[in-house]
Short mmCIF file of C-alpha atoms and ligand atoms in Angstrom, two decimals:
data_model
loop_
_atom_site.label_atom_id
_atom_site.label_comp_id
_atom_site.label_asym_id
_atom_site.label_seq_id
_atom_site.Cartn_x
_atom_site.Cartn_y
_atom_site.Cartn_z
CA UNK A 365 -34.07 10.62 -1.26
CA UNK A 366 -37.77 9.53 -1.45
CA UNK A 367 -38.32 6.65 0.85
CA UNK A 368 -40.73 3.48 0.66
CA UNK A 369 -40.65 2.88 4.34
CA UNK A 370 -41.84 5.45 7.07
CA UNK A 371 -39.73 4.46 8.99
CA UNK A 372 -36.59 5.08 6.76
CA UNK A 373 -37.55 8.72 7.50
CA UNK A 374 -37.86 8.55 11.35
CA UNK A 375 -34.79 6.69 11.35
CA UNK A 376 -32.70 9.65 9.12
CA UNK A 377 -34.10 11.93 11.20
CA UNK A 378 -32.52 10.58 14.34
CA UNK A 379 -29.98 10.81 12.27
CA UNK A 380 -29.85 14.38 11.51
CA UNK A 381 -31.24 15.10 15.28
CA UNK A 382 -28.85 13.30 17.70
CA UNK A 383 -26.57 11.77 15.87
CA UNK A 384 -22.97 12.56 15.21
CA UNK A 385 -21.49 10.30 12.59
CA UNK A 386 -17.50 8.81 12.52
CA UNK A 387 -15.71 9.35 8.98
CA UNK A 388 -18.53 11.08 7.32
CA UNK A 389 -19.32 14.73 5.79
CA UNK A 390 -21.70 16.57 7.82
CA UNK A 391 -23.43 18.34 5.53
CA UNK A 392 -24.03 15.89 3.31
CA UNK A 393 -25.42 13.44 5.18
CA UNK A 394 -27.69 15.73 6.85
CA UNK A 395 -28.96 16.59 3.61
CA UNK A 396 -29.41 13.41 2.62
CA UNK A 397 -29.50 10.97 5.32
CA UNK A 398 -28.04 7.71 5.92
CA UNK A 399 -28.23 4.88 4.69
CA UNK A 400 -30.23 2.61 7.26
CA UNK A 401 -28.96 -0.62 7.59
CA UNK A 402 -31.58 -3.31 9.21
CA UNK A 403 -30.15 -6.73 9.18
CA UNK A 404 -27.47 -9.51 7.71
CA UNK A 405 -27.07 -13.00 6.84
CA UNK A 406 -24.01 -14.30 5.33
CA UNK A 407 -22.47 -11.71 2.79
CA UNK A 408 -25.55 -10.10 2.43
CA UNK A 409 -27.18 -6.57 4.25
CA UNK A 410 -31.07 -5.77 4.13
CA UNK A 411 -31.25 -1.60 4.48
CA UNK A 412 -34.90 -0.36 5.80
CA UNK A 413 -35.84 -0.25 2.26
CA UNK A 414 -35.49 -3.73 1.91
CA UNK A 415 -32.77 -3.53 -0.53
CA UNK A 416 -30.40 -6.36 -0.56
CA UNK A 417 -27.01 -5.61 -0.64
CA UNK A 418 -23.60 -7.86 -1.17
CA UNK A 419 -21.17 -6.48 1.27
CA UNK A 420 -17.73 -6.48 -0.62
CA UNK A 421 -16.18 -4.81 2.67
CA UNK A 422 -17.05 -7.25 5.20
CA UNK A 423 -18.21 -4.26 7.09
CA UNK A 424 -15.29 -2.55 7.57
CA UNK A 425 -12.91 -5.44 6.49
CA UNK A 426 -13.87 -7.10 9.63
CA UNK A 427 -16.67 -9.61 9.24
CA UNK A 428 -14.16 -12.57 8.56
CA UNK A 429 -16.59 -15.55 9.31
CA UNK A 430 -20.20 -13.59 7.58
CA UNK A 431 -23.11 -12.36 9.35
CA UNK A 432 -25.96 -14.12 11.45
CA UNK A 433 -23.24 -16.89 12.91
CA UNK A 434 -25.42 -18.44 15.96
CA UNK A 435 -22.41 -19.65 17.60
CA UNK A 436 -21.14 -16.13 18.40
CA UNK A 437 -24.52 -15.10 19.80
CA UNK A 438 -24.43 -17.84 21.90
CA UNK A 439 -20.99 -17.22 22.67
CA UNK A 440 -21.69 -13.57 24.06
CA UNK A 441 -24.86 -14.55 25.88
CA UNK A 442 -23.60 -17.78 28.07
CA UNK A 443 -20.81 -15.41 29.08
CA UNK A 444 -22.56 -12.95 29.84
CA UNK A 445 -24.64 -14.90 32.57
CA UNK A 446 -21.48 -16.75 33.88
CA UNK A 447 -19.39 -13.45 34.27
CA UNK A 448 -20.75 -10.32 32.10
CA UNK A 449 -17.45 -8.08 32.94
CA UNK A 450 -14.40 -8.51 35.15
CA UNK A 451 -11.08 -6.46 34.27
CA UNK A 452 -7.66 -7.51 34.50
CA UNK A 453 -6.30 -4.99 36.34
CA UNK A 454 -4.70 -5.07 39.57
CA UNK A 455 -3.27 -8.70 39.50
CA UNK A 456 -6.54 -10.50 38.61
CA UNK A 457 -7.83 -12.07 35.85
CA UNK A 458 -10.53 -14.36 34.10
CA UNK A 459 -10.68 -17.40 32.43
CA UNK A 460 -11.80 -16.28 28.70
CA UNK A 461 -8.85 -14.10 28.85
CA UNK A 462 -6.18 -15.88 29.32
CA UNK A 463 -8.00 -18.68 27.01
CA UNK A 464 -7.61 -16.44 24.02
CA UNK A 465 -4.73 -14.99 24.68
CA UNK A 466 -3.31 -18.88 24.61
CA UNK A 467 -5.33 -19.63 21.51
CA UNK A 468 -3.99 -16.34 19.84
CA UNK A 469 -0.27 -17.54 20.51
CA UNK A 470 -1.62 -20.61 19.16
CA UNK A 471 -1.88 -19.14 15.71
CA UNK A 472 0.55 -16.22 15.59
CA UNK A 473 3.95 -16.22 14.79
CA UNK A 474 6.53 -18.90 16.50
CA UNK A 475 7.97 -16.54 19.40
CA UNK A 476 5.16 -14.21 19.91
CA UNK A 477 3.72 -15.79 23.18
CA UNK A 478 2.05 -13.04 24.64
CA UNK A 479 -1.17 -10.44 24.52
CA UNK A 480 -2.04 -7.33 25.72
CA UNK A 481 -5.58 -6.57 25.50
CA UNK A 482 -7.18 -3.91 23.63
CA UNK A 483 -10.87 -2.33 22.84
CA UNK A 484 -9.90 -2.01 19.08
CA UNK A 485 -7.24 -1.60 16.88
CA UNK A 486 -6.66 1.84 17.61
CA UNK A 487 -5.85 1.46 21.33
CA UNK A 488 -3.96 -1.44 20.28
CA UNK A 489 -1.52 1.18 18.86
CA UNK A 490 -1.54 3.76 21.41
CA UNK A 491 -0.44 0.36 23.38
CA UNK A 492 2.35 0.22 21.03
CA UNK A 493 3.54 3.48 21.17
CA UNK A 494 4.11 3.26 25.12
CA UNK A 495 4.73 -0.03 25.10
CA UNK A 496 7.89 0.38 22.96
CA UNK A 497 9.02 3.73 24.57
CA UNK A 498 8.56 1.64 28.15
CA UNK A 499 10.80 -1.00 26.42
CA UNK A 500 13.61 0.92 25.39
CA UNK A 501 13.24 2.91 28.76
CA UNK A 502 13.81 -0.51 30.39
CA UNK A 503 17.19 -1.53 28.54
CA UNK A 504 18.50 1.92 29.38
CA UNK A 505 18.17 3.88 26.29
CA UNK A 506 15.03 5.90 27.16
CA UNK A 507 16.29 8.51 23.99
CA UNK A 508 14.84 5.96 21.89
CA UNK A 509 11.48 7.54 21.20
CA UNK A 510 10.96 8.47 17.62
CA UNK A 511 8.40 6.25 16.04
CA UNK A 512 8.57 5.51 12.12
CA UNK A 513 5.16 5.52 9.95
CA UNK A 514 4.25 6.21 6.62
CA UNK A 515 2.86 8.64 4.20
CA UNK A 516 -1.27 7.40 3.83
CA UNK A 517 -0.86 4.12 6.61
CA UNK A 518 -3.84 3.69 8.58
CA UNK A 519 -3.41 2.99 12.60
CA UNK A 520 -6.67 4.17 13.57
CA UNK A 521 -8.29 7.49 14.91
CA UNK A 522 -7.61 7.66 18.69
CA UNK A 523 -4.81 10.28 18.69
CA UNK A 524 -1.69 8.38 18.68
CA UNK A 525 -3.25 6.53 16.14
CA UNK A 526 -3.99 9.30 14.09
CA UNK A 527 -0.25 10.62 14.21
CA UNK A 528 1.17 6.87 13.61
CA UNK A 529 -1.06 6.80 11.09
CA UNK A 530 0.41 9.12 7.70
CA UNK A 531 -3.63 10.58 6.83
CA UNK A 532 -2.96 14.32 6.18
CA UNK A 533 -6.55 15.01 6.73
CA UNK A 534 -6.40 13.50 10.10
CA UNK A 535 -3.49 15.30 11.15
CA UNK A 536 -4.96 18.25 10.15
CA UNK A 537 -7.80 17.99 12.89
CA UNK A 538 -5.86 17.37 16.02
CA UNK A 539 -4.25 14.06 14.75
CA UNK A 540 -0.32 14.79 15.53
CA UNK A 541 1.76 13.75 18.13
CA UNK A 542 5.63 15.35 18.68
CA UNK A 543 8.21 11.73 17.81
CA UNK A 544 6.71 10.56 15.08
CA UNK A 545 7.69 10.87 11.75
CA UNK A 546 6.68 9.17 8.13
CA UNK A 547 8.00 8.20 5.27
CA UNK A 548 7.07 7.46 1.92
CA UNK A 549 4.63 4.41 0.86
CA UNK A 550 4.94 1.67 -1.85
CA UNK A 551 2.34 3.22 -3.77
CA UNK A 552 3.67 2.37 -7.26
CA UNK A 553 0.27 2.95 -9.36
CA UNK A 554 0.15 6.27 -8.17
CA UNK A 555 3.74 7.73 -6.77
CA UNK A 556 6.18 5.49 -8.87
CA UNK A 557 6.57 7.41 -11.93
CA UNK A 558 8.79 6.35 -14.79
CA UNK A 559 10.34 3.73 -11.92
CA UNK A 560 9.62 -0.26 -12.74
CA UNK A 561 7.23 -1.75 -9.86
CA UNK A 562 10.72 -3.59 -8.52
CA UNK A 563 12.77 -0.51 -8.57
CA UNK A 564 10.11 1.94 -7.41
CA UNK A 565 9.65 -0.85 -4.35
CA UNK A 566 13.47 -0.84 -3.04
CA UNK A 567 12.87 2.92 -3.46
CA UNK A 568 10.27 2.95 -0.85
CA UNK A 569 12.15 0.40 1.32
CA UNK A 570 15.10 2.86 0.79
CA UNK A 571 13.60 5.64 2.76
CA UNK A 572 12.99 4.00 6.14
CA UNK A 573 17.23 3.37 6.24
CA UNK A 574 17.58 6.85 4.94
CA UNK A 575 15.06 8.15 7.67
CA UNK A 576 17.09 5.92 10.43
CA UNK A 577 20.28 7.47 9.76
CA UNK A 578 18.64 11.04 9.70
CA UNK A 579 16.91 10.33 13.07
CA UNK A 580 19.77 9.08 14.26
CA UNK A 581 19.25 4.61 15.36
CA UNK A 582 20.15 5.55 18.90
CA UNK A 583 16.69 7.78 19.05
CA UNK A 584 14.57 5.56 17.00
CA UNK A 585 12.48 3.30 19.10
CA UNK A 586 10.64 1.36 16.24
CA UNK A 587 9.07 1.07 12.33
CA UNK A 588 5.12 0.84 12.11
CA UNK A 589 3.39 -0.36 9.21
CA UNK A 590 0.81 -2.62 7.57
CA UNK A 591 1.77 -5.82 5.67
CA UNK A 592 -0.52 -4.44 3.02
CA UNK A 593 -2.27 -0.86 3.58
CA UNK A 594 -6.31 -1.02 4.24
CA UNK A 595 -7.57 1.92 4.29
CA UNK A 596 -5.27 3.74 2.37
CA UNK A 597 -6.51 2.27 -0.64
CA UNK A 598 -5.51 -1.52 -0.62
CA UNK A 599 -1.66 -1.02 -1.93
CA UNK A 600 0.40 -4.12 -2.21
CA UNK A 601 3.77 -3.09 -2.52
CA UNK A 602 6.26 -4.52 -5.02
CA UNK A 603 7.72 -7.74 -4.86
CA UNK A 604 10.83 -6.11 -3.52
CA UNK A 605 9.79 -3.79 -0.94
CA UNK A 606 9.60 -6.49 1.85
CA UNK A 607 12.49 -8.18 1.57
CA UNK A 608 14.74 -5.25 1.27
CA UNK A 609 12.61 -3.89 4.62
CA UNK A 610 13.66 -6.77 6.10
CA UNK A 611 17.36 -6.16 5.77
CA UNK A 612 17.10 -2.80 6.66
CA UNK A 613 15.20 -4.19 10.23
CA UNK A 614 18.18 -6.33 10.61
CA UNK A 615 20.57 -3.72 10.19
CA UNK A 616 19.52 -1.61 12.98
CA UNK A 617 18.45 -1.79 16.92
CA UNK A 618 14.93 -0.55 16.43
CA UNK A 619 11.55 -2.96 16.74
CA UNK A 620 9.44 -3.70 14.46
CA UNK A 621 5.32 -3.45 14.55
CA UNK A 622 3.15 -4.80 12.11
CA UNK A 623 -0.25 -3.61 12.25
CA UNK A 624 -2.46 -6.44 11.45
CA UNK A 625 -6.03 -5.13 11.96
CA UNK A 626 -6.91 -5.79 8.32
CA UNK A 627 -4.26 -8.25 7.54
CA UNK A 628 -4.58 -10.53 9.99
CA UNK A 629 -6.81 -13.67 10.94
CA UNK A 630 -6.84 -14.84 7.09
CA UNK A 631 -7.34 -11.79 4.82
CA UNK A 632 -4.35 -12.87 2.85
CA UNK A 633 -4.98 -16.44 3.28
CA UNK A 634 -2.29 -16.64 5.74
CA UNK A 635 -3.49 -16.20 9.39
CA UNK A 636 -0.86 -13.15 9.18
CA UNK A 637 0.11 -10.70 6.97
CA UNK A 638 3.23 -10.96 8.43
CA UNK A 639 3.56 -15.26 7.56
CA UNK A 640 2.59 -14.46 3.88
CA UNK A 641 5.22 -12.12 3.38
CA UNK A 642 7.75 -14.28 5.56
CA UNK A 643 8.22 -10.88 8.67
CA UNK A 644 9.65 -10.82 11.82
CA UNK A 645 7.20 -8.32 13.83
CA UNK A 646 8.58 -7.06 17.57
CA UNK A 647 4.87 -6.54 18.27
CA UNK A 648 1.65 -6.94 16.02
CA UNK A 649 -1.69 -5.34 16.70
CA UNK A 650 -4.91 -6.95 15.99
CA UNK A 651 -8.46 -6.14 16.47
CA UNK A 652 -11.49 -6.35 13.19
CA UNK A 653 -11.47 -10.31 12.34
CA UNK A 654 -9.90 -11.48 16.01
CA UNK A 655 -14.11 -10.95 16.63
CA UNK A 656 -15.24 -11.08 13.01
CA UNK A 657 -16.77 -7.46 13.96
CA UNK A 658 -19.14 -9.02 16.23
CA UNK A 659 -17.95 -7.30 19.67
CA UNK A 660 -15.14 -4.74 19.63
CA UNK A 661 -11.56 -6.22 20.53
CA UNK A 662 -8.14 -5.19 19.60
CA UNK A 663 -5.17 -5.83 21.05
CA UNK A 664 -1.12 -6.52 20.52
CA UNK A 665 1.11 -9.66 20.37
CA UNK A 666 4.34 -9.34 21.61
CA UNK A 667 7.92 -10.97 20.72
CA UNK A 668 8.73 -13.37 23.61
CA UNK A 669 12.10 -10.86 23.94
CA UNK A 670 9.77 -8.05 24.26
CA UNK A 671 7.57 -9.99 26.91
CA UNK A 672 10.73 -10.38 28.65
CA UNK A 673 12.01 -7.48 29.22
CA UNK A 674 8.55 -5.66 30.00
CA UNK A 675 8.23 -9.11 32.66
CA UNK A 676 11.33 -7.61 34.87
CA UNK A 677 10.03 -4.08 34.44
CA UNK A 678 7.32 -3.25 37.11
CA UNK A 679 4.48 -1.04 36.48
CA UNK A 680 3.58 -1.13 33.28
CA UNK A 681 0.99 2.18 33.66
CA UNK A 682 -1.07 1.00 30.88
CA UNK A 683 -4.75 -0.48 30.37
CA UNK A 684 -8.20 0.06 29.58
CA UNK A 685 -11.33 -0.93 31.60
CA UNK A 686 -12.43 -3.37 29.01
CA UNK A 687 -8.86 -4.87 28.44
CA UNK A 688 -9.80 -8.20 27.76
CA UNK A 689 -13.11 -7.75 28.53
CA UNK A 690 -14.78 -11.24 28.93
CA UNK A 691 -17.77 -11.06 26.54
CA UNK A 692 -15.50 -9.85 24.06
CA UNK A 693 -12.66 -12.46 24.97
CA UNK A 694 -15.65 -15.61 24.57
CA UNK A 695 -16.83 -14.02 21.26
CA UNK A 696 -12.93 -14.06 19.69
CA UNK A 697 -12.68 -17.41 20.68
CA UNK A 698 -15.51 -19.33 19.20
CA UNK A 699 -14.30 -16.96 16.21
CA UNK A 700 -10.88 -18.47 16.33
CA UNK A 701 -12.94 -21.64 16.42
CA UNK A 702 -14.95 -21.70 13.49
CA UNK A 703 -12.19 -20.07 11.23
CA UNK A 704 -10.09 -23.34 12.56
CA UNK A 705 -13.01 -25.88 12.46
CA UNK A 706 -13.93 -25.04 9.25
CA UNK A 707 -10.66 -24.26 7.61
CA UNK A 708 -12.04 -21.45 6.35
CA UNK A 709 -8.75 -19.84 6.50
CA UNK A 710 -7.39 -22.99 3.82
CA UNK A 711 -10.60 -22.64 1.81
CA UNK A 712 -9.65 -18.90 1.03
CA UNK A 713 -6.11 -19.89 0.23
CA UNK A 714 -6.59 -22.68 -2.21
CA UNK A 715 -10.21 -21.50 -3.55
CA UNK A 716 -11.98 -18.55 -3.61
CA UNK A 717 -9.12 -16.43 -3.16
CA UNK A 718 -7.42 -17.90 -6.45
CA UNK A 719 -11.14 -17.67 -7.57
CA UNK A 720 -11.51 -13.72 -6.59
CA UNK A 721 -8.52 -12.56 -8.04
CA UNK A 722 -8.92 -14.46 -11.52
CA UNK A 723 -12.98 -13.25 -11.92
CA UNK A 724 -11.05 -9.01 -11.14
CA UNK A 725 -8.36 -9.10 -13.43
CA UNK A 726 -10.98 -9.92 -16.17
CA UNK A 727 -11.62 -6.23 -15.29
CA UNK A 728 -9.08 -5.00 -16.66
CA UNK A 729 -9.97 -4.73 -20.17
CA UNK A 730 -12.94 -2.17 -18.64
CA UNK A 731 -12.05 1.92 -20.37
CA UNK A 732 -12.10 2.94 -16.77
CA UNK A 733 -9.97 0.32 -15.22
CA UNK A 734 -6.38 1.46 -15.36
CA UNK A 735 -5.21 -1.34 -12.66
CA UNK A 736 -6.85 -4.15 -10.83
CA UNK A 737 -4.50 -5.20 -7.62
CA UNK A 738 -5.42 -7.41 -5.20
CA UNK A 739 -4.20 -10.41 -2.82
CA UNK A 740 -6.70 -12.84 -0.84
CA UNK A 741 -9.54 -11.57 0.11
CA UNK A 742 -8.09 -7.80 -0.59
CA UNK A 743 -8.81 -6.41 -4.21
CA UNK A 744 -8.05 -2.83 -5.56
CA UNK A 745 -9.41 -1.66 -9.17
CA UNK A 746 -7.79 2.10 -10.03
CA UNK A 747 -10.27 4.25 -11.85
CA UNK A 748 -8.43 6.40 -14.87
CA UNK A 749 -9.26 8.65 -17.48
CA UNK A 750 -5.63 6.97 -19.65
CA UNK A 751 -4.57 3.28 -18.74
CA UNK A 752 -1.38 3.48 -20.43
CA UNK A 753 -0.38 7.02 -18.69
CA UNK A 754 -2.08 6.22 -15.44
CA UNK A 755 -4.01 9.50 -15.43
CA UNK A 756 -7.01 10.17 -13.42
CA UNK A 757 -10.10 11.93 -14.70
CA UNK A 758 -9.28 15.61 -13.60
CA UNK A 759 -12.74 16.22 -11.56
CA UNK A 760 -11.96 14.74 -8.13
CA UNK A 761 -14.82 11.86 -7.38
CA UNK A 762 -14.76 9.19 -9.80
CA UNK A 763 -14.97 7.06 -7.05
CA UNK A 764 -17.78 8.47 -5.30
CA UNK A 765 -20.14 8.20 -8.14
CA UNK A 766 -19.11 4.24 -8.68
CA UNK A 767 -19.67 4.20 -4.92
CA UNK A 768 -23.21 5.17 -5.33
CA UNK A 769 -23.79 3.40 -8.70
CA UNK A 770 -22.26 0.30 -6.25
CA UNK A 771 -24.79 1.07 -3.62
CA UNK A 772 -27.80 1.69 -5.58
CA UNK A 773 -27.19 -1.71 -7.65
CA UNK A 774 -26.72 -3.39 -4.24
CA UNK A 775 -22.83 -4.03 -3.81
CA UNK A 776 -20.65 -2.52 -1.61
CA UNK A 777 -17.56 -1.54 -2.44
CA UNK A 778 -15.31 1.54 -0.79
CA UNK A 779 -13.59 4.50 -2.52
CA UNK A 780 -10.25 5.80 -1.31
CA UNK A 781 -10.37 9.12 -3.69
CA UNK A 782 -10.51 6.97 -7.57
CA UNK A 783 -9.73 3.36 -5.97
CA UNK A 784 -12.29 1.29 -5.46
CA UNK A 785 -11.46 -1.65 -2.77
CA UNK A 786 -12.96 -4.33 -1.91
CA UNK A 787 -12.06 -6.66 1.24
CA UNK A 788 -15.42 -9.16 1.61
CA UNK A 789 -16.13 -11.28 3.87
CA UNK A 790 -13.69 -14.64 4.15
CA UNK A 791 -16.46 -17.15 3.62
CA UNK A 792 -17.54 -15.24 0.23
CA UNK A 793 -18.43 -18.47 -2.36
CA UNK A 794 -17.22 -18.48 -5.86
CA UNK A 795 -21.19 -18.20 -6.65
CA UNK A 796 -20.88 -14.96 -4.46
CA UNK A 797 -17.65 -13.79 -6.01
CA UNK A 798 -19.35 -13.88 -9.29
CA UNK A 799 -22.09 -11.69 -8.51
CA UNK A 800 -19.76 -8.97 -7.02
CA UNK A 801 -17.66 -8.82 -10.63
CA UNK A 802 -20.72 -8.80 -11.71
CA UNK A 803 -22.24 -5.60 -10.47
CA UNK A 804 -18.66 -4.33 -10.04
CA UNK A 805 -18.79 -4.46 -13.39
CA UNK A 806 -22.19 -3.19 -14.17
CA UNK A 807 -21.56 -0.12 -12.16
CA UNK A 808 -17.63 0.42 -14.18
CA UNK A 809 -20.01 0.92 -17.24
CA UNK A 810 -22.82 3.22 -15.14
CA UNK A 811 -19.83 5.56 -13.65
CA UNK A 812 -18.25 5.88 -17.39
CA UNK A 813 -21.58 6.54 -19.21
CA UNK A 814 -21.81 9.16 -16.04
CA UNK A 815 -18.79 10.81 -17.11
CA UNK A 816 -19.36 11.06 -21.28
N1 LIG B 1357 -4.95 -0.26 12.11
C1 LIG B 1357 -5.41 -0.55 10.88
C2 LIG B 1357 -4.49 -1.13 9.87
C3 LIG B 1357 -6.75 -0.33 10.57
O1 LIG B 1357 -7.21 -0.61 9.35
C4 LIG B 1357 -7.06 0.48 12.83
C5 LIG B 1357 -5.73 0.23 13.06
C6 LIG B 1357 -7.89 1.02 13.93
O2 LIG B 1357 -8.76 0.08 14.43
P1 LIG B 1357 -10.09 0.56 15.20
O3 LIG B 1357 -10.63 -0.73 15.72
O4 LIG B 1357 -9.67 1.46 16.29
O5 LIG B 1357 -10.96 1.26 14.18
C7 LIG B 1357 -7.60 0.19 11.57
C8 LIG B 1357 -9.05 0.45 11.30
C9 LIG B 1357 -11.75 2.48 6.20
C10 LIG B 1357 -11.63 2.22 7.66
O6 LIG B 1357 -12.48 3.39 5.83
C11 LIG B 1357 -10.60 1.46 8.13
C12 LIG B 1357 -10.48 1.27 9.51
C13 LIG B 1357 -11.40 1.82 10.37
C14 LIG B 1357 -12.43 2.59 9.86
C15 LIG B 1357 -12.55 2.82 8.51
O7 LIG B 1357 -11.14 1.78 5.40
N2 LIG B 1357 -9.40 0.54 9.96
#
């Protein structure tokens, strides 16, 4: 790649010199270098060229409330010279703390009245996994280990989160962990066949009871999965597939955890994935828009019943040094502020979300577009060689060439193999949501001329 700015070049070649990238392939990027990105205001990145780019993945679905928000900065730095780090170890604790951890109760669902903090999503679910084996060791069924995911979830990259998670490629590279086990997903554009959407969904929701009863209840210790799958490629699963979850939860003594690191705080509109879809989570983890991306947090709210039981327990042997860190903890909550104060969470709901999904669908009448999905601030658009058959163009990476027509005609949107996804930022105006169906569309028509 020629570059404009020296420094571009210096910059890649750190790159290629000491750096060793997350998610990427190696050899590519050492042939070609990153992409360097400089600065951000709003919805919009600067890269060291001075490209402008619209960024249709709020990072990485985390920058809820847009970039350059003074507020946060100030957040960070007046904690930082009241008390830059305590830990809550040890019976102590600090005021920021327990502050969010109030004003997260505050929003999630009625009953979950309690946090444990996190340093990101992923450790949020390596909390899960012990914290629900410690539960069920508690109540005197410690055979109750076996955790349920499914086939292409996403629960991060930390090891337990990698085997939670149902990523074959992460498995493959150290990612597994002996008691878990996975089960289909409600992938209905590309696994359901001749099956309707409805059918195909209580098909899906079928195979968690049929799992249960294979397991055995009395050794399942609990069900893991996101309201609506992230990273996997943005799949919203039939209308039915919910609901009949839910009965099957009811059925049987095993817990429930939603992961809400993408779902939650607004993406749907809702504060929770979990509220839009009417769910009864044991536990929930967060992390991504509890900050808006602007200091790494995670963590996971817990079911007052859950709380409870974990209250009379003892040790919990659990924690990480920057549990709750305070920095972190004064950042989430002038988030939590300014997604309250300014109802952005409302505005998404009854405008631009409405807006968003309207100004896709019109892409469906694109040759390449064989599906355009999407809910909130989520949207999915399925890239296929036959709309009516739902077949993909035979050569693999479709996607990667609309993800570089997307980046070199400054939008970015993410491919999961020939789904493009998009997840911007919450605060995104209609104005904004134009010009990303606009290029979205202008680089549909580059990828397809790239293919004749
Ligand atoms: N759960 C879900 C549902 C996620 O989406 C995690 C857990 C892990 O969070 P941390 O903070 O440990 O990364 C995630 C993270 C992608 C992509 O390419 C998605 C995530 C992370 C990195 C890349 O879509 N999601």
């Amino acid at each position: 790649m020629s570059v404009k700015n020296p420094q571009t070049r210096e910059w890649q070649d750190l790159s290629r010199d000491h750096h060793l990238a997350p998610f990427s392939d190696y050899k590519q990027l050492k042939e070609k270098g990153p992409r360097i990105i400089t600065k951000a205001k709003g919805v919009h990145l600067w890269d060291s060229e001075g490209n402008k780019i619209l960024d249709g993945m709020a990072g990485l679905w985390c920058v809820a409330v847009g970039y350059g928000r003074e507020e946060l900065a100030e957040a960070a730095a007046s904690q930082m010279r009241e008390l830059p780090y305590y830990n809550l170890f040890f019976q102590t604790a600090h005021p920021p703390a327990l502050e969010l951890a109030r004003a997260i109760t505050e929003v999630a669902p009625a009953g979950m009245s309690h946090v444990f903090f996190t340093g990101s999503g992923s450790e949020g679910n390596d909390t899960n996994l012990r914290m629900v084996r410690h539960y069920w060791a508690l109540k005197g069924k410690p055979q109750k280990q076996v955790i349920i995911g499914r086939v292409n979830g996403y629960h991060g990259s930390t090891v337990a989160g990698a085997a939670l998670g149902g990523m074959s490629g992460m498995h493959e590279q150290g990612g597994t962990l002996p008691g878990i086990v996975h089960i289909a997903q409600p992938y209905w554009f590309g696994e359901g066949g001749d099956m309707t959407p409805d059918a195909f969904g209580v098909w899906a929701a079928e195979q968690l009871e049929k799992k249960i009863l294979e397991v055995g209840e009395d050794n399942v210790a609990a069900f893991i999965a996101e309201p609506i799958q992230g990273a996997g490629g943005v799949i919203i699963p039939p209308e039915t597939y919910w609901p009949k979850i839910k009965e099957i939860l009811a059925k049987y003594e095993i817990l429930f955890i939603a992961d809400e690191v993408i779902c939650g705080f607004g993406r749907t509109g809702q504060w929770f994935g979990t509220d839009y879809y009417g769910l009864k989570p044991d536990l929930m983890t967060i992390a991504k828009g509890l900050t808006s991306g602007y200091i790494p947090m995670g963590g996971v709210i817990v079911r007052d019943e859950v709380a409870a039981v974990l209250s009379e327990g003892g040790d919990f042997n659990h924690g990480f040094t920057y549990s709750g860190h305070p920095v972190a903890a004064a950042v989430a909550l002038e988030n939590l502020r300014i997604l309250r104060d300014e109802k952005i969470i409302e505005r998404v709901q009854a405008e631009t979300a409405p807006y968003l999904q309207k100004r896709l669908r019109e892409l469906n009448d694109h040759p390449l577009v064989g599906e355009v999905r999407g809910l909130g601030m989520l949207g999915a658009i399925e890239l296929v060689k036959d709309k009516a058959t739902r077949t993909r163009y035979e050569s693999k990476g479709v996607g990667m060439i609309c993800r570089q027509f997307c980046f070199d005609n400054g939008l970015i949107m993410r491919a999961v193999g020939d789904t493009m996804i998009i997840a911007p930022p919450l605060v995104i105006t209609c104005e904004e949501i134009d010009e990303l169906v606009e290029k979205a569309r202008k680089c549909l028509d580059l990828t397809l001329e790239a293919l004749k």
